CSV table of C-alpha atoms in Angstrom, one decimal:
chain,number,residue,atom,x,y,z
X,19,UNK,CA,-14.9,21.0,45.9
X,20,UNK,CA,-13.5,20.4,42.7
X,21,UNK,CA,-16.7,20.4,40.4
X,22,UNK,CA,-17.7,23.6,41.8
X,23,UNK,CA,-14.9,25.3,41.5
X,24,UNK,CA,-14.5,23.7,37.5
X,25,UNK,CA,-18.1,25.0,37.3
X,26,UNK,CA,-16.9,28.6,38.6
X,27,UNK,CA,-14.3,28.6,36.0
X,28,UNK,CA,-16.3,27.3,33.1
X,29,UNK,CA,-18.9,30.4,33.8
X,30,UNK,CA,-16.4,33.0,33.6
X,31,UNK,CA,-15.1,31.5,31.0
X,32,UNK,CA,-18.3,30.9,28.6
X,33,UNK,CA,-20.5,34.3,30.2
X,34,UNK,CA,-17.6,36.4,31.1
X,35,UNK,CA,-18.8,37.5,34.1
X,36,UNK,CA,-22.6,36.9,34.0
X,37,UNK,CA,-24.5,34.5,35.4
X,38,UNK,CA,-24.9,31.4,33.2
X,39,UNK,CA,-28.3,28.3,33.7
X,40,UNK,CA,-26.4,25.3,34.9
X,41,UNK,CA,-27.9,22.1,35.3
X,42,UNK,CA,-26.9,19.3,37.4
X,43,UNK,CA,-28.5,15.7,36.8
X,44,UNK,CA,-26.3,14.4,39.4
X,45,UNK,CA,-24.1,12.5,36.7
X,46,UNK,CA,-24.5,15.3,34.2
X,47,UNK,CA,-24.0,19.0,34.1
X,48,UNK,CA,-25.5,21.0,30.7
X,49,UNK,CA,-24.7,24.8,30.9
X,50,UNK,CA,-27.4,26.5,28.9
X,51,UNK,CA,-29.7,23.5,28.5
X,52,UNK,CA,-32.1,21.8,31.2
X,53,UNK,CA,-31.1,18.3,29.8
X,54,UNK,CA,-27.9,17.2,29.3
X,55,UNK,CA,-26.7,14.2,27.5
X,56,UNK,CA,-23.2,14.1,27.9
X,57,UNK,CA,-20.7,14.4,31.2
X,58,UNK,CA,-20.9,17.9,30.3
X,59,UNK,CA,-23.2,19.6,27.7
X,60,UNK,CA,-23.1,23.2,26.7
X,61,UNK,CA,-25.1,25.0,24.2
X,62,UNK,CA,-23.1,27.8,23.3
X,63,UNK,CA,-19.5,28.8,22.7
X,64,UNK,CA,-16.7,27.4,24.7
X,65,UNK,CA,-13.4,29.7,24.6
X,66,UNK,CA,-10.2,28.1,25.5
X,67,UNK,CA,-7.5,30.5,26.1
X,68,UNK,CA,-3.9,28.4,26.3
X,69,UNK,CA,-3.4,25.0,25.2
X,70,UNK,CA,-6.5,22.0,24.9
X,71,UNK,CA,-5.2,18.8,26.0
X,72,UNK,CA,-7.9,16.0,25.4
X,73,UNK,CA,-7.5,12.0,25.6
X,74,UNK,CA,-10.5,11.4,23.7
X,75,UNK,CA,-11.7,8.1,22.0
X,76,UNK,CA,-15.1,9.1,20.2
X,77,UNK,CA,-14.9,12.9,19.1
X,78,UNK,CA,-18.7,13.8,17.7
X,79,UNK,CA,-18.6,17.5,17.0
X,80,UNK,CA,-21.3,19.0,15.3
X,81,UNK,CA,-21.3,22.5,13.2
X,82,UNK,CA,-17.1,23.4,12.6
X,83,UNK,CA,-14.1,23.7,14.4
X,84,UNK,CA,-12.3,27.2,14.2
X,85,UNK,CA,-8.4,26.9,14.8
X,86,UNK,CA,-7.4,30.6,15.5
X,87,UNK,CA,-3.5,31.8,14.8
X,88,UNK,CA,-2.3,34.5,17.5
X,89,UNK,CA,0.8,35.4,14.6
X,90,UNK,CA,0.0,38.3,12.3
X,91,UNK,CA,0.2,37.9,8.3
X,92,UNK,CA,1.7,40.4,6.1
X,93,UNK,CA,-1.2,42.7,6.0
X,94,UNK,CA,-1.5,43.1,9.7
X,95,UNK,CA,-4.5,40.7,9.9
X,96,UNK,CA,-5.0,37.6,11.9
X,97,UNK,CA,-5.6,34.3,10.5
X,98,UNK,CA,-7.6,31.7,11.0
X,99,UNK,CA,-8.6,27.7,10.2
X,100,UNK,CA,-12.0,26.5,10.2
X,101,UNK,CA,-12.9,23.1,9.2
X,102,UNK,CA,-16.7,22.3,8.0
X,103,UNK,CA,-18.1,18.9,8.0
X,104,UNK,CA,-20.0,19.8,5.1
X,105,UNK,CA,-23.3,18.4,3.0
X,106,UNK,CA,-25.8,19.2,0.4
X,107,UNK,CA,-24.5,21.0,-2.3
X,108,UNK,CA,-21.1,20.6,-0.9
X,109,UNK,CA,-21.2,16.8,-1.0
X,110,UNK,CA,-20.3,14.6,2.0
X,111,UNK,CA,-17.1,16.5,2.7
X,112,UNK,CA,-14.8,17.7,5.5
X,113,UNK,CA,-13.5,20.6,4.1
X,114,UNK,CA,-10.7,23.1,5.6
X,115,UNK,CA,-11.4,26.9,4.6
X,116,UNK,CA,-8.4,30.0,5.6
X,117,UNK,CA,-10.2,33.0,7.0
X,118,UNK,CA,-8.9,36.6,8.0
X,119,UNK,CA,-10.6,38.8,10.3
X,120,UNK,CA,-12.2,40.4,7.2
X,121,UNK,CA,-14.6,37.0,6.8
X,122,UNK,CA,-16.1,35.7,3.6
X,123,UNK,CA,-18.1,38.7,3.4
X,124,UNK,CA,-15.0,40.4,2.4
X,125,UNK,CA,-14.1,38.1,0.1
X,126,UNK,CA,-11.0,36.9,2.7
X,127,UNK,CA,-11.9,33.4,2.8
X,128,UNK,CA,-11.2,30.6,1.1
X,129,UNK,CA,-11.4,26.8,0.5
X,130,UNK,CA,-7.9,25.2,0.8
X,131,UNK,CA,-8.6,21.4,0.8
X,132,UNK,CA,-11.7,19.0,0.6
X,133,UNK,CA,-11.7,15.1,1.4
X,134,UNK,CA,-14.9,13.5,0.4
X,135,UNK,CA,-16.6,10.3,2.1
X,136,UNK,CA,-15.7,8.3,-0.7
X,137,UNK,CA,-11.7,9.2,-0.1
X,138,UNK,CA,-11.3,11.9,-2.7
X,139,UNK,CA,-9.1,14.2,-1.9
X,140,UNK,CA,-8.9,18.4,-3.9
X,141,UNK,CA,-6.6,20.6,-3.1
X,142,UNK,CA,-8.2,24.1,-4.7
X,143,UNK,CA,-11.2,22.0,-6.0
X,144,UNK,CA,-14.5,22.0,-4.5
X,145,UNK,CA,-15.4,18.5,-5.7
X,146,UNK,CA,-12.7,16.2,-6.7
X,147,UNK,CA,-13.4,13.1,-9.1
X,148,UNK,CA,-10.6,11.7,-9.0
X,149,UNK,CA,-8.5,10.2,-5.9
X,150,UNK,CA,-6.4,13.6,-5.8
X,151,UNK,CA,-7.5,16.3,-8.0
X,152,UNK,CA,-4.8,19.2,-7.7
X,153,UNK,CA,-5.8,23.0,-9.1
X,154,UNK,CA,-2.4,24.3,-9.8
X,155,UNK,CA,0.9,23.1,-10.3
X,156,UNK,CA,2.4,19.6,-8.2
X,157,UNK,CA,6.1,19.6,-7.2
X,158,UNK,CA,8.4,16.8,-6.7
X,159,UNK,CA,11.5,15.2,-7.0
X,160,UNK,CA,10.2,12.3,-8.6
X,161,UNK,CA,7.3,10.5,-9.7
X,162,UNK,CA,6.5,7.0,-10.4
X,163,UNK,CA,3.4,5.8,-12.5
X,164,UNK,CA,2.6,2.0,-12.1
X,165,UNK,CA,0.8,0.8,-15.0
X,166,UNK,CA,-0.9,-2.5,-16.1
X,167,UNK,CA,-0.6,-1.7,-20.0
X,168,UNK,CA,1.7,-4.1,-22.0
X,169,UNK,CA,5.2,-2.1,-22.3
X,170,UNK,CA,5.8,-2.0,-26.0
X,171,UNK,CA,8.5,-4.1,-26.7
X,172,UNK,CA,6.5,-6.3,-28.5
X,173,UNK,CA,7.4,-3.8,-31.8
X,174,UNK,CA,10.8,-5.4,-32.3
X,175,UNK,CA,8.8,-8.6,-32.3
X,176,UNK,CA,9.5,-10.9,-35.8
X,177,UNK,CA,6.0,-11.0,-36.3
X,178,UNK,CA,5.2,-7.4,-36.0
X,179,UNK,CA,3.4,-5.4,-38.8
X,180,UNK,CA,4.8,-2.7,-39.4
X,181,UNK,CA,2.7,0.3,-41.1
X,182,UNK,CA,4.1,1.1,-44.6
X,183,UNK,CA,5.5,4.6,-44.7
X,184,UNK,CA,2.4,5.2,-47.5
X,185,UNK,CA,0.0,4.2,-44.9
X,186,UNK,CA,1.4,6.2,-42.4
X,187,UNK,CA,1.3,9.6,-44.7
X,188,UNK,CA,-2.3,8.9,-45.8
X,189,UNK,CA,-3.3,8.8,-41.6
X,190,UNK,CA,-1.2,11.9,-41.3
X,191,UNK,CA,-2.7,14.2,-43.5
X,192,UNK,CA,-6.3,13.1,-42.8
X,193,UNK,CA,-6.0,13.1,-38.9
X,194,UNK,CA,-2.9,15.5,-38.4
X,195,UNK,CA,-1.4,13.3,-35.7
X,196,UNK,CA,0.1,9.8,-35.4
X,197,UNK,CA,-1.9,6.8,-35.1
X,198,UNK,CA,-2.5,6.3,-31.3
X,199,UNK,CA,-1.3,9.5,-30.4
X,200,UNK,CA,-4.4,11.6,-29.1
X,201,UNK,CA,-5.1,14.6,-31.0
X,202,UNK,CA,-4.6,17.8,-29.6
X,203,UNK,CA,-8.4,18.5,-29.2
X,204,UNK,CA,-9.2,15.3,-27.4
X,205,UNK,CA,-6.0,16.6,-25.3
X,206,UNK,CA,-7.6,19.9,-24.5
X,207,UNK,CA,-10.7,18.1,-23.7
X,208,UNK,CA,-10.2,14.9,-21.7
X,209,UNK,CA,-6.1,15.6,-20.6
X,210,UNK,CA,-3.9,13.1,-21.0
X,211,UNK,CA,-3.0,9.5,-18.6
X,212,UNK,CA,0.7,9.6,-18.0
X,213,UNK,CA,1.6,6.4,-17.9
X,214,UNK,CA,-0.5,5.4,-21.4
X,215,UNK,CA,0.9,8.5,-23.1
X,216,UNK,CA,4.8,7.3,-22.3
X,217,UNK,CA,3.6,3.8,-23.8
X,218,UNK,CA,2.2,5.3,-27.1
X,219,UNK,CA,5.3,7.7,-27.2
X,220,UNK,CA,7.8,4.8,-27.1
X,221,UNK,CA,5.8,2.5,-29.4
X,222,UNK,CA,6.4,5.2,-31.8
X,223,UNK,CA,10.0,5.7,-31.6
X,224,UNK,CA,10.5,1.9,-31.9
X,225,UNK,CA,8.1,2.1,-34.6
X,226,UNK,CA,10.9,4.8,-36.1
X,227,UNK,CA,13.5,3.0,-34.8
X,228,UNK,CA,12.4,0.0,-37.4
X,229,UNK,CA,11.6,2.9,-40.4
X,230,UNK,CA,15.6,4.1,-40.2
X,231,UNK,CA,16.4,0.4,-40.1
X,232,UNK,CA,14.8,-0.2,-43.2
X,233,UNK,CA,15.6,2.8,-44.8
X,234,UNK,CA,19.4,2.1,-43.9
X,235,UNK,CA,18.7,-1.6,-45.8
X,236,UNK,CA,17.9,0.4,-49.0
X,237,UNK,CA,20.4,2.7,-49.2
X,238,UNK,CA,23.0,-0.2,-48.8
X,239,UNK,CA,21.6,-2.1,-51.2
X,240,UNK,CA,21.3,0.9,-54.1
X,241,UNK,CA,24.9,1.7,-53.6
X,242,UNK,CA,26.0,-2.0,-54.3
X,243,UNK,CA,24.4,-1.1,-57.4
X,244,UNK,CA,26.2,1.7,-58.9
């Protein structure tokens, strides 16, 4: 009694109102195709109107899943989610795309976020390098780099060697930027690491640090000439 009457309701729910092919195997039922291979197979559309409660341990969908929004949007449209387990030129992705009503033909759709098989995550970029690759700007309230470089306190070291101002004009005005210090086209090329960048910026103001030091010395010493 209660299998037909679930297979009443799936019909009207997947033909509205039409006859649909159903095929019972005995342990199997396929709607639309004469050989099931799960509990239930169906080879076209399901539409679920209400809420989908599943207790599921092996989820194998093929194609996408399409998560529709009832609310309206500014513009008086509909919304939508649809998430593509994508290939090919795509790469091995699952990838989460935001449609309207209009569709992609419209130009109303768009890629949001993309993890890749080999745990890349983009958020506005088709295919991230890097662990998170971010197209736009990153808010927070804080952010900590952990780093394996030496921290630079090995400049106030007694054997240290410091450049000689001399040296350190000649580099300037052949390179136009500090020694170290990335210049501002290998910037715009290859961006810059954080957490070596910080290092290199402290190393120079110790370096500076040990210049006014010095330069202090000097002046000390040509006033106990006069």
């Amino acid at each position: 009694m209660k299998k037909t009457f679930l297979l009443g309701a799936l019909l009207c729910g997947l033909t509205s109102g039409s006859f649909a092919q159903v095929h019972d195997t005995g342990d199997k039922v396929g709607i639309g195709i004469s050989q099931p291979q799960s509990k239930l197979d169906v080879n076209g559309n399901i539409f679920a109107h209400g809420s989908l409660n599943t207790e599921i341990n092996n989820l194998d969908i093929g194609g996408n899943i399409s998560l529709g929004n009832p609310a309206k949007t500014a513009n008086g449209t509909a919304s939508r989610w649809v998430i593509f387990n994508m290939g090919g030129g795509y790469g091995n992705s699952l990838q989460f795309w935001a449609y309207d009503n209009g569709g992609c033909g419209n130009g109303l759709c768009a890629q949001r976020f993309v993890l890749m098989d080999n745990g890349n995550v983009g958020i506005g970029v088709s295919n991230p390098t890097a662990k998170l690759a971010v197209a736009g700007g990153i808010l927070a309230t804080r952010i900590k780099v952990s780093q394996s470089l030496t921290w630079p306190d090995y400049v106030f070291e007694p054997g240290y060697q410091l450049p000689s101002l001399h040296e350190l004009e000649r580099f300037i005005k052949t390179n136009k930027h500090l020694p170290e210090v990335p210049s501002a086209a290998a910037v715009a090329k290859d961006g810059i690491d954080l957490g070596e960048n910080q290092a290199t910026l402290l190393k120079k103001i110790e370096e500076l640090t040990l210049y006014v030091i010095e330069l202090k010395k000097e002046v000390e010493e040509l006033k106990k000439r006069k």
